[in-house]
Amino acid sequence: MTGRGRLTAAALGGVLVLTGCTSFAERVADVADTPAATPTEAPTGAAACPDERAAPDPDRPQVELSFDLSEDRRTVTGTETVVFTPDLDVDELVFRLVPNAPGSAEAGSSLVVDDVTGDDVAAGSYESLGAAGPGGAYVVELSDELAAGDATEVTLAFTLTLGEGGFDRVGTDDEVSWWASGAPLLAWEPGIGWSRAPFVDLLGETASSPVADTRITVEAPAELTVLMTGDQAEPTGAGDGRRRWTSREPLARDVSIAVGSFTTASAEVDGVRITAGVLAGDRQDPQEVADATAQDVERLAERFGPFPYATLTVPVLPDYGGGIEYPSSILLASAAPVVLLHEVAHMWFYGMVGDDQYRDPWLDEAFASYAESVEGALSPAHVEQALAEEAPVGGTMADFPTDAAYVETVYGKGAAALAEARDAAGAEAFDTAVRCYVDATAWTTATPADLALALADLPAATRVLVEAGALDEDDLPD
Ligand SMILES: [Zn+2]
């Protein structure tokens, strides 16, 4: 997804004719890496291309999350402390309450803010944004305007109820409980301001959040294992038959936590430590999952540059038919190799190169789908068929009437447009330009204009993306 990584037809109720997605890898696997057309445009080192990957903002938010999972594994009580230094003047803080999304609420999930404290806090209230339960956002009103560059510290106490397990960010099942986007999410877009995007009924994300230096503590029944975002320390005893797990990820837009009867295995590639966990009732071998993840990291790094994080954890959930990406962690709910590959690609596109998942869902979903082609190029017939779709790739989450339409256009046509653009510009020139885009926008919230700038010397590629409705004329540099 633009949060929800990759869907299989099963996850969409089997209604889908996925020209671009589910069967995409199977369909193209027999077409070996087709050599791209002869490069017609050489990379020229445009001004958009930095010498090295951009460093994260040193004034990015600092977030401390503490979660306590109940004995029955259905309720999480938590606190969140945020030190926030805005780059624009503000008089409020807006937190998105993702578990109150309509679909999650139907399964019984909810996120309620119980208390808010802080020296600058005047009051807190909910806003609906089309979500269920108490609402889709919690707005903290400040007692005075906070000037750009000044910091404030706010602490929220909250209760998260985990609904029935399914293909969602939060849930509980026989052997596992998980919550991702499970805490109030700071909805800030640097340079733009607060995101108040409406919730939609589609199976995809609508959030926008900045990278934050994030510390996580999870307390859970001692017999369970925690796999989460960040570099995890060994657990310690917390008394009463419970253990305490901690991790830190200095560059997390959001976090994912899975707590279950996991058997784990690890692998290492390019200095990245990978940990996979498989539930007791799952026949998969965790070592095979870890090794497959390592292989995906390696081949994606060849195309897009170094893997963004020091660690990657992959808890394997029951097969709900897809995967959901989070910074340095993946909720993997499918055994299909292409789902894992897609979610690993999201570490570059969403994790590092962020986007407003409501406004520009294609910036992460089309790229993660296109990235599946490191395993085998898309067939020309497939590309042609996908590009014949009418709907523009660059729609917002409100522009798609159904999950099928959303997936077909954003994932399927979006990936085909990027593949076609690569073909038009020449593979080497296009890959170089995409790396420039990745390096220039690392750890920010990217926009289509950022991509257009990186492609400025490749008019043939730009033309393809404009024709597909991914870029529009306003995105192009003067
Ligand atoms: Zn995806």
Short mmCIF file of N, CA and C in Angstrom, two decimals, residues 53-152:
data_model
loop_
_atom_site.label_atom_id
_atom_site.label_comp_id
_atom_site.label_asym_id
_atom_site.label_seq_id
_atom_site.Cartn_x
_atom_site.Cartn_y
_atom_site.Cartn_z
N ARG A 53 23.98 10.93 -1.25
CA ARG A 53 22.61 10.90 -0.74
C ARG A 53 22.40 12.01 0.29
N ALA A 54 21.27 12.67 0.21
CA ALA A 54 20.98 13.77 1.13
C ALA A 54 20.92 13.25 2.57
N ALA A 55 21.44 14.05 3.50
CA ALA A 55 21.41 13.69 4.92
C ALA A 55 20.04 14.06 5.49
N PRO A 56 19.59 13.33 6.49
CA PRO A 56 18.31 13.69 7.12
C PRO A 56 18.39 15.01 7.87
N ASP A 57 17.24 15.64 8.05
CA ASP A 57 17.16 16.90 8.77
C ASP A 57 17.60 16.70 10.22
N PRO A 58 18.65 17.42 10.67
CA PRO A 58 19.08 17.25 12.07
C PRO A 58 18.00 17.70 13.07
N ASP A 59 17.07 18.54 12.61
CA ASP A 59 16.00 19.02 13.50
C ASP A 59 14.72 18.19 13.36
N ARG A 60 14.84 17.00 12.79
CA ARG A 60 13.64 16.16 12.62
C ARG A 60 13.06 15.80 13.99
N PRO A 61 11.80 15.41 14.03
CA PRO A 61 11.18 15.08 15.32
C PRO A 61 11.91 13.95 16.03
N GLN A 62 11.84 14.00 17.35
CA GLN A 62 12.31 12.87 18.18
C GLN A 62 11.06 12.26 18.81
N VAL A 63 10.91 10.97 18.62
CA VAL A 63 9.68 10.29 19.06
C VAL A 63 10.06 9.14 19.98
N GLU A 64 9.41 9.09 21.14
CA GLU A 64 9.58 7.94 22.04
C GLU A 64 8.24 7.27 22.22
N LEU A 65 8.17 5.99 21.84
CA LEU A 65 6.93 5.23 21.90
C LEU A 65 7.06 4.12 22.92
N SER A 66 6.04 3.98 23.73
CA SER A 66 6.03 2.91 24.71
C SER A 66 4.70 2.18 24.59
N PHE A 67 4.77 0.85 24.37
CA PHE A 67 3.55 0.05 24.16
C PHE A 67 3.52 -1.08 25.19
N ASP A 68 2.34 -1.33 25.73
CA ASP A 68 2.16 -2.39 26.71
C ASP A 68 1.03 -3.29 26.21
N LEU A 69 1.38 -4.54 25.83
CA LEU A 69 0.37 -5.45 25.29
C LEU A 69 -0.26 -6.26 26.42
N SER A 70 -1.59 -6.25 26.47
CA SER A 70 -2.31 -6.94 27.55
C SER A 70 -2.13 -8.45 27.44
N GLU A 71 -2.45 -9.16 28.53
CA GLU A 71 -2.32 -10.62 28.56
C GLU A 71 -3.18 -11.28 27.48
N ASP A 72 -4.36 -10.73 27.23
CA ASP A 72 -5.22 -11.35 26.21
C ASP A 72 -4.82 -10.90 24.79
N ARG A 73 -3.79 -10.09 24.69
CA ARG A 73 -3.19 -9.68 23.41
C ARG A 73 -4.14 -8.90 22.51
N ARG A 74 -5.13 -8.26 23.10
CA ARG A 74 -6.10 -7.52 22.29
C ARG A 74 -6.06 -6.02 22.54
N THR A 75 -5.33 -5.61 23.56
CA THR A 75 -5.30 -4.18 23.90
C THR A 75 -3.87 -3.73 24.13
N VAL A 76 -3.55 -2.58 23.58
CA VAL A 76 -2.23 -1.99 23.78
C VAL A 76 -2.45 -0.63 24.45
N THR A 77 -1.82 -0.43 25.61
CA THR A 77 -1.84 0.90 26.20
C THR A 77 -0.47 1.51 25.96
N GLY A 78 -0.47 2.78 25.62
CA GLY A 78 0.82 3.34 25.24
C GLY A 78 0.96 4.81 25.57
N THR A 79 2.21 5.25 25.48
CA THR A 79 2.49 6.68 25.54
C THR A 79 3.42 7.04 24.39
N GLU A 80 3.31 8.28 23.99
CA GLU A 80 4.15 8.79 22.91
C GLU A 80 4.62 10.18 23.29
N THR A 81 5.93 10.35 23.31
CA THR A 81 6.47 11.69 23.56
C THR A 81 7.15 12.16 22.28
N VAL A 82 6.76 13.35 21.84
CA VAL A 82 7.29 13.91 20.60
C VAL A 82 7.96 15.23 20.91
N VAL A 83 9.20 15.37 20.48
CA VAL A 83 9.84 16.69 20.48
C VAL A 83 9.81 17.16 19.03
N PHE A 84 9.06 18.23 18.80
CA PHE A 84 8.77 18.67 17.44
C PHE A 84 9.31 20.08 17.22
N THR A 85 10.11 20.24 16.18
CA THR A 85 10.65 21.55 15.80
C THR A 85 10.17 21.86 14.39
N PRO A 86 9.09 22.60 14.25
CA PRO A 86 8.53 22.84 12.91
C PRO A 86 9.43 23.73 12.07
N ASP A 87 9.33 23.59 10.76
CA ASP A 87 10.06 24.49 9.87
C ASP A 87 9.16 25.62 9.38
N LEU A 88 7.92 25.65 9.87
CA LEU A 88 6.99 26.76 9.61
C LEU A 88 6.34 27.10 10.96
N ASP A 89 5.83 28.32 11.11
CA ASP A 89 5.13 28.66 12.36
C ASP A 89 3.87 27.80 12.48
N VAL A 90 3.59 27.33 13.69
CA VAL A 90 2.38 26.53 13.91
C VAL A 90 1.69 26.95 15.21
N ASP A 91 0.39 26.65 15.31
CA ASP A 91 -0.29 26.85 16.59
C ASP A 91 -1.01 25.59 17.05
N GLU A 92 -0.70 24.48 16.38
CA GLU A 92 -1.31 23.20 16.74
C GLU A 92 -0.41 22.07 16.25
N LEU A 93 -0.66 20.89 16.79
CA LEU A 93 -0.02 19.67 16.29
C LEU A 93 -1.14 18.73 15.87
N VAL A 94 -0.99 18.11 14.70
CA VAL A 94 -2.03 17.20 14.20
C VAL A 94 -1.46 15.78 14.15
N PHE A 95 -2.14 14.88 14.81
CA PHE A 95 -1.75 13.46 14.80
C PHE A 95 -2.82 12.65 14.08
N ARG A 96 -2.40 11.81 13.15
CA ARG A 96 -3.34 10.98 12.40
C ARG A 96 -3.56 9.67 13.16
N LEU A 97 -4.82 9.27 13.26
CA LEU A 97 -5.18 8.06 14.00
C LEU A 97 -5.56 6.98 13.00
N VAL A 98 -4.55 6.34 12.44
CA VAL A 98 -4.76 5.41 11.33
C VAL A 98 -5.65 4.22 11.68
N PRO A 99 -5.56 3.67 12.91
CA PRO A 99 -6.43 2.51 13.21
C PRO A 99 -7.93 2.84 13.21
N ASN A 100 -8.29 4.12 13.13
CA ASN A 100 -9.71 4.47 13.05
C ASN A 100 -10.20 4.54 11.60
N ALA A 101 -9.37 4.13 10.65
CA ALA A 101 -9.79 4.05 9.25
C ALA A 101 -11.03 3.17 9.16
N PRO A 102 -11.92 3.47 8.21
CA PRO A 102 -13.20 2.75 8.16
C PRO A 102 -13.05 1.22 8.17
N GLY A 103 -12.14 0.69 7.35
CA GLY A 103 -11.99 -0.77 7.27
C GLY A 103 -11.46 -1.37 8.57
N SER A 104 -10.54 -0.67 9.22
CA SER A 104 -9.97 -1.17 10.47
C SER A 104 -11.03 -1.16 11.58
N ALA A 105 -11.82 -0.09 11.60
CA ALA A 105 -12.87 0.02 12.61
C ALA A 105 -13.89 -1.10 12.45
N GLU A 106 -14.18 -1.47 11.21
CA GLU A 106 -15.12 -2.57 10.96
C GLU A 106 -14.64 -3.87 11.58
N ALA A 107 -13.31 -4.05 11.59
CA ALA A 107 -12.74 -5.27 12.18
C ALA A 107 -12.62 -5.17 13.70
N GLY A 108 -13.00 -4.02 14.25
CA GLY A 108 -13.00 -3.86 15.71
C GLY A 108 -11.81 -3.11 16.26
N SER A 109 -10.98 -2.54 15.40
CA SER A 109 -9.82 -1.79 15.89
C SER A 109 -10.20 -0.34 16.21
N SER A 110 -9.49 0.25 17.15
CA SER A 110 -9.68 1.68 17.40
C SER A 110 -8.47 2.24 18.15
N LEU A 111 -8.26 3.53 17.97
CA LEU A 111 -7.19 4.24 18.68
C LEU A 111 -7.79 5.47 19.35
N VAL A 112 -7.68 5.49 20.67
CA VAL A 112 -8.27 6.56 21.47
C VAL A 112 -7.15 7.27 22.23
N VAL A 113 -7.13 8.59 22.17
CA VAL A 113 -6.16 9.37 22.94
C VAL A 113 -6.77 9.65 24.31
N ASP A 114 -6.09 9.20 25.36
CA ASP A 114 -6.64 9.32 26.70
C ASP A 114 -6.22 10.61 27.39
N ASP A 115 -5.07 11.14 26.99
CA ASP A 115 -4.56 12.31 27.71
C ASP A 115 -3.48 12.97 26.87
N VAL A 116 -3.33 14.27 27.01
CA VAL A 116 -2.24 14.98 26.36
C VAL A 116 -1.64 15.97 27.35
N THR A 117 -0.31 15.98 27.43
CA THR A 117 0.36 16.91 28.34
C THR A 117 1.56 17.55 27.64
N GLY A 118 1.99 18.67 28.18
CA GLY A 118 3.14 19.39 27.64
C GLY A 118 3.06 20.85 28.05
N ASP A 119 4.21 21.49 28.22
CA ASP A 119 4.24 22.88 28.70
C ASP A 119 3.44 23.82 27.80
N ASP A 120 3.41 23.52 26.51
CA ASP A 120 2.75 24.44 25.57
C ASP A 120 1.35 23.99 25.17
N VAL A 121 0.84 22.94 25.81
CA VAL A 121 -0.45 22.37 25.39
C VAL A 121 -1.62 23.14 26.01
N ALA A 122 -2.57 23.58 25.15
CA ALA A 122 -3.77 24.23 25.65
C ALA A 122 -4.93 23.25 25.72
N ALA A 123 -5.10 22.43 24.69
CA ALA A 123 -6.24 21.51 24.65
C ALA A 123 -6.03 20.49 23.55
N GLY A 124 -6.85 19.46 23.59
CA GLY A 124 -6.80 18.46 22.52
C GLY A 124 -8.22 18.10 22.10
N SER A 125 -8.39 17.82 20.80
CA SER A 125 -9.73 17.44 20.32
C SER A 125 -9.59 16.58 19.07
N TYR A 126 -10.66 15.88 18.77
CA TYR A 126 -10.65 15.01 17.59
C TYR A 126 -11.20 15.74 16.37
N GLU A 127 -10.74 15.32 15.20
CA GLU A 127 -11.38 15.70 13.94
C GLU A 127 -11.73 14.43 13.19
N SER A 128 -12.83 14.43 12.50
CA SER A 128 -13.32 13.20 11.87
C SER A 128 -12.47 12.74 10.69
N LEU A 129 -12.27 13.61 9.71
CA LEU A 129 -11.58 13.27 8.46
C LEU A 129 -12.20 12.05 7.78
N GLY A 130 -13.44 11.76 8.10
CA GLY A 130 -14.10 10.63 7.47
C GLY A 130 -13.75 9.29 8.07
N ALA A 131 -13.10 9.30 9.24
CA ALA A 131 -12.75 8.04 9.91
C ALA A 131 -13.84 7.66 10.90
N ALA A 132 -13.69 6.47 11.49
CA ALA A 132 -14.68 5.98 12.45
C ALA A 132 -14.21 6.29 13.88
N GLY A 133 -14.93 5.70 14.84
CA GLY A 133 -14.55 5.84 16.25
C GLY A 133 -14.50 7.30 16.64
N PRO A 134 -13.51 7.66 17.46
CA PRO A 134 -13.46 9.06 17.89
C PRO A 134 -13.05 10.02 16.77
N GLY A 135 -12.45 9.49 15.69
CA GLY A 135 -12.07 10.35 14.58
C GLY A 135 -10.75 9.96 13.97
N GLY A 136 -10.42 10.66 12.89
CA GLY A 136 -9.22 10.32 12.14
C GLY A 136 -8.00 11.13 12.53
N ALA A 137 -8.21 12.18 13.30
CA ALA A 137 -7.07 12.99 13.73
C ALA A 137 -7.28 13.47 15.16
N TYR A 138 -6.18 13.65 15.87
CA TYR A 138 -6.23 14.27 17.19
C TYR A 138 -5.39 15.55 17.08
N VAL A 139 -6.04 16.66 17.38
CA VAL A 139 -5.40 17.96 17.19
C VAL A 139 -5.06 18.55 18.56
N VAL A 140 -3.79 18.83 18.75
CA VAL A 140 -3.33 19.41 20.00
C VAL A 140 -3.15 20.91 19.78
N GLU A 141 -3.97 21.67 20.46
CA GLU A 141 -3.91 23.13 20.34
C GLU A 141 -2.84 23.65 21.30
N LEU A 142 -1.96 24.51 20.78
CA LEU A 142 -0.89 25.07 21.62
C LEU A 142 -1.35 26.37 22.26
N SER A 143 -0.80 26.70 23.41
CA SER A 143 -1.23 27.91 24.12
C SER A 143 -0.73 29.17 23.42
N ASP A 144 0.38 29.06 22.70
CA ASP A 144 0.91 30.19 21.92
C ASP A 144 1.42 29.67 20.60
N GLU A 145 1.58 30.58 19.66
CA GLU A 145 2.17 30.17 18.39
C GLU A 145 3.60 29.70 18.63
N LEU A 146 3.95 28.62 17.95
CA LEU A 146 5.32 28.09 18.02
C LEU A 146 6.02 28.52 16.74
N ALA A 147 7.11 29.28 16.90
CA ALA A 147 7.80 29.80 15.71
C ALA A 147 8.63 28.70 15.07
N ALA A 148 8.77 28.80 13.76
CA ALA A 148 9.64 27.88 13.03
C ALA A 148 11.00 27.85 13.71
N GLY A 149 11.53 26.65 13.92
CA GLY A 149 12.85 26.52 14.55
C GLY A 149 12.80 26.36 16.05
N ASP A 150 11.66 26.68 16.68
CA ASP A 150 11.52 26.45 18.13
C ASP A 150 10.93 25.06 18.36
N ALA A 151 11.29 24.47 19.48
CA ALA A 151 10.83 23.10 19.75
C ALA A 151 9.74 23.09 20.82
N THR A 152 8.86 22.10 20.72
CA THR A 152 7.92 21.85 21.80
C THR A 152 7.89 20.35 22.06
#
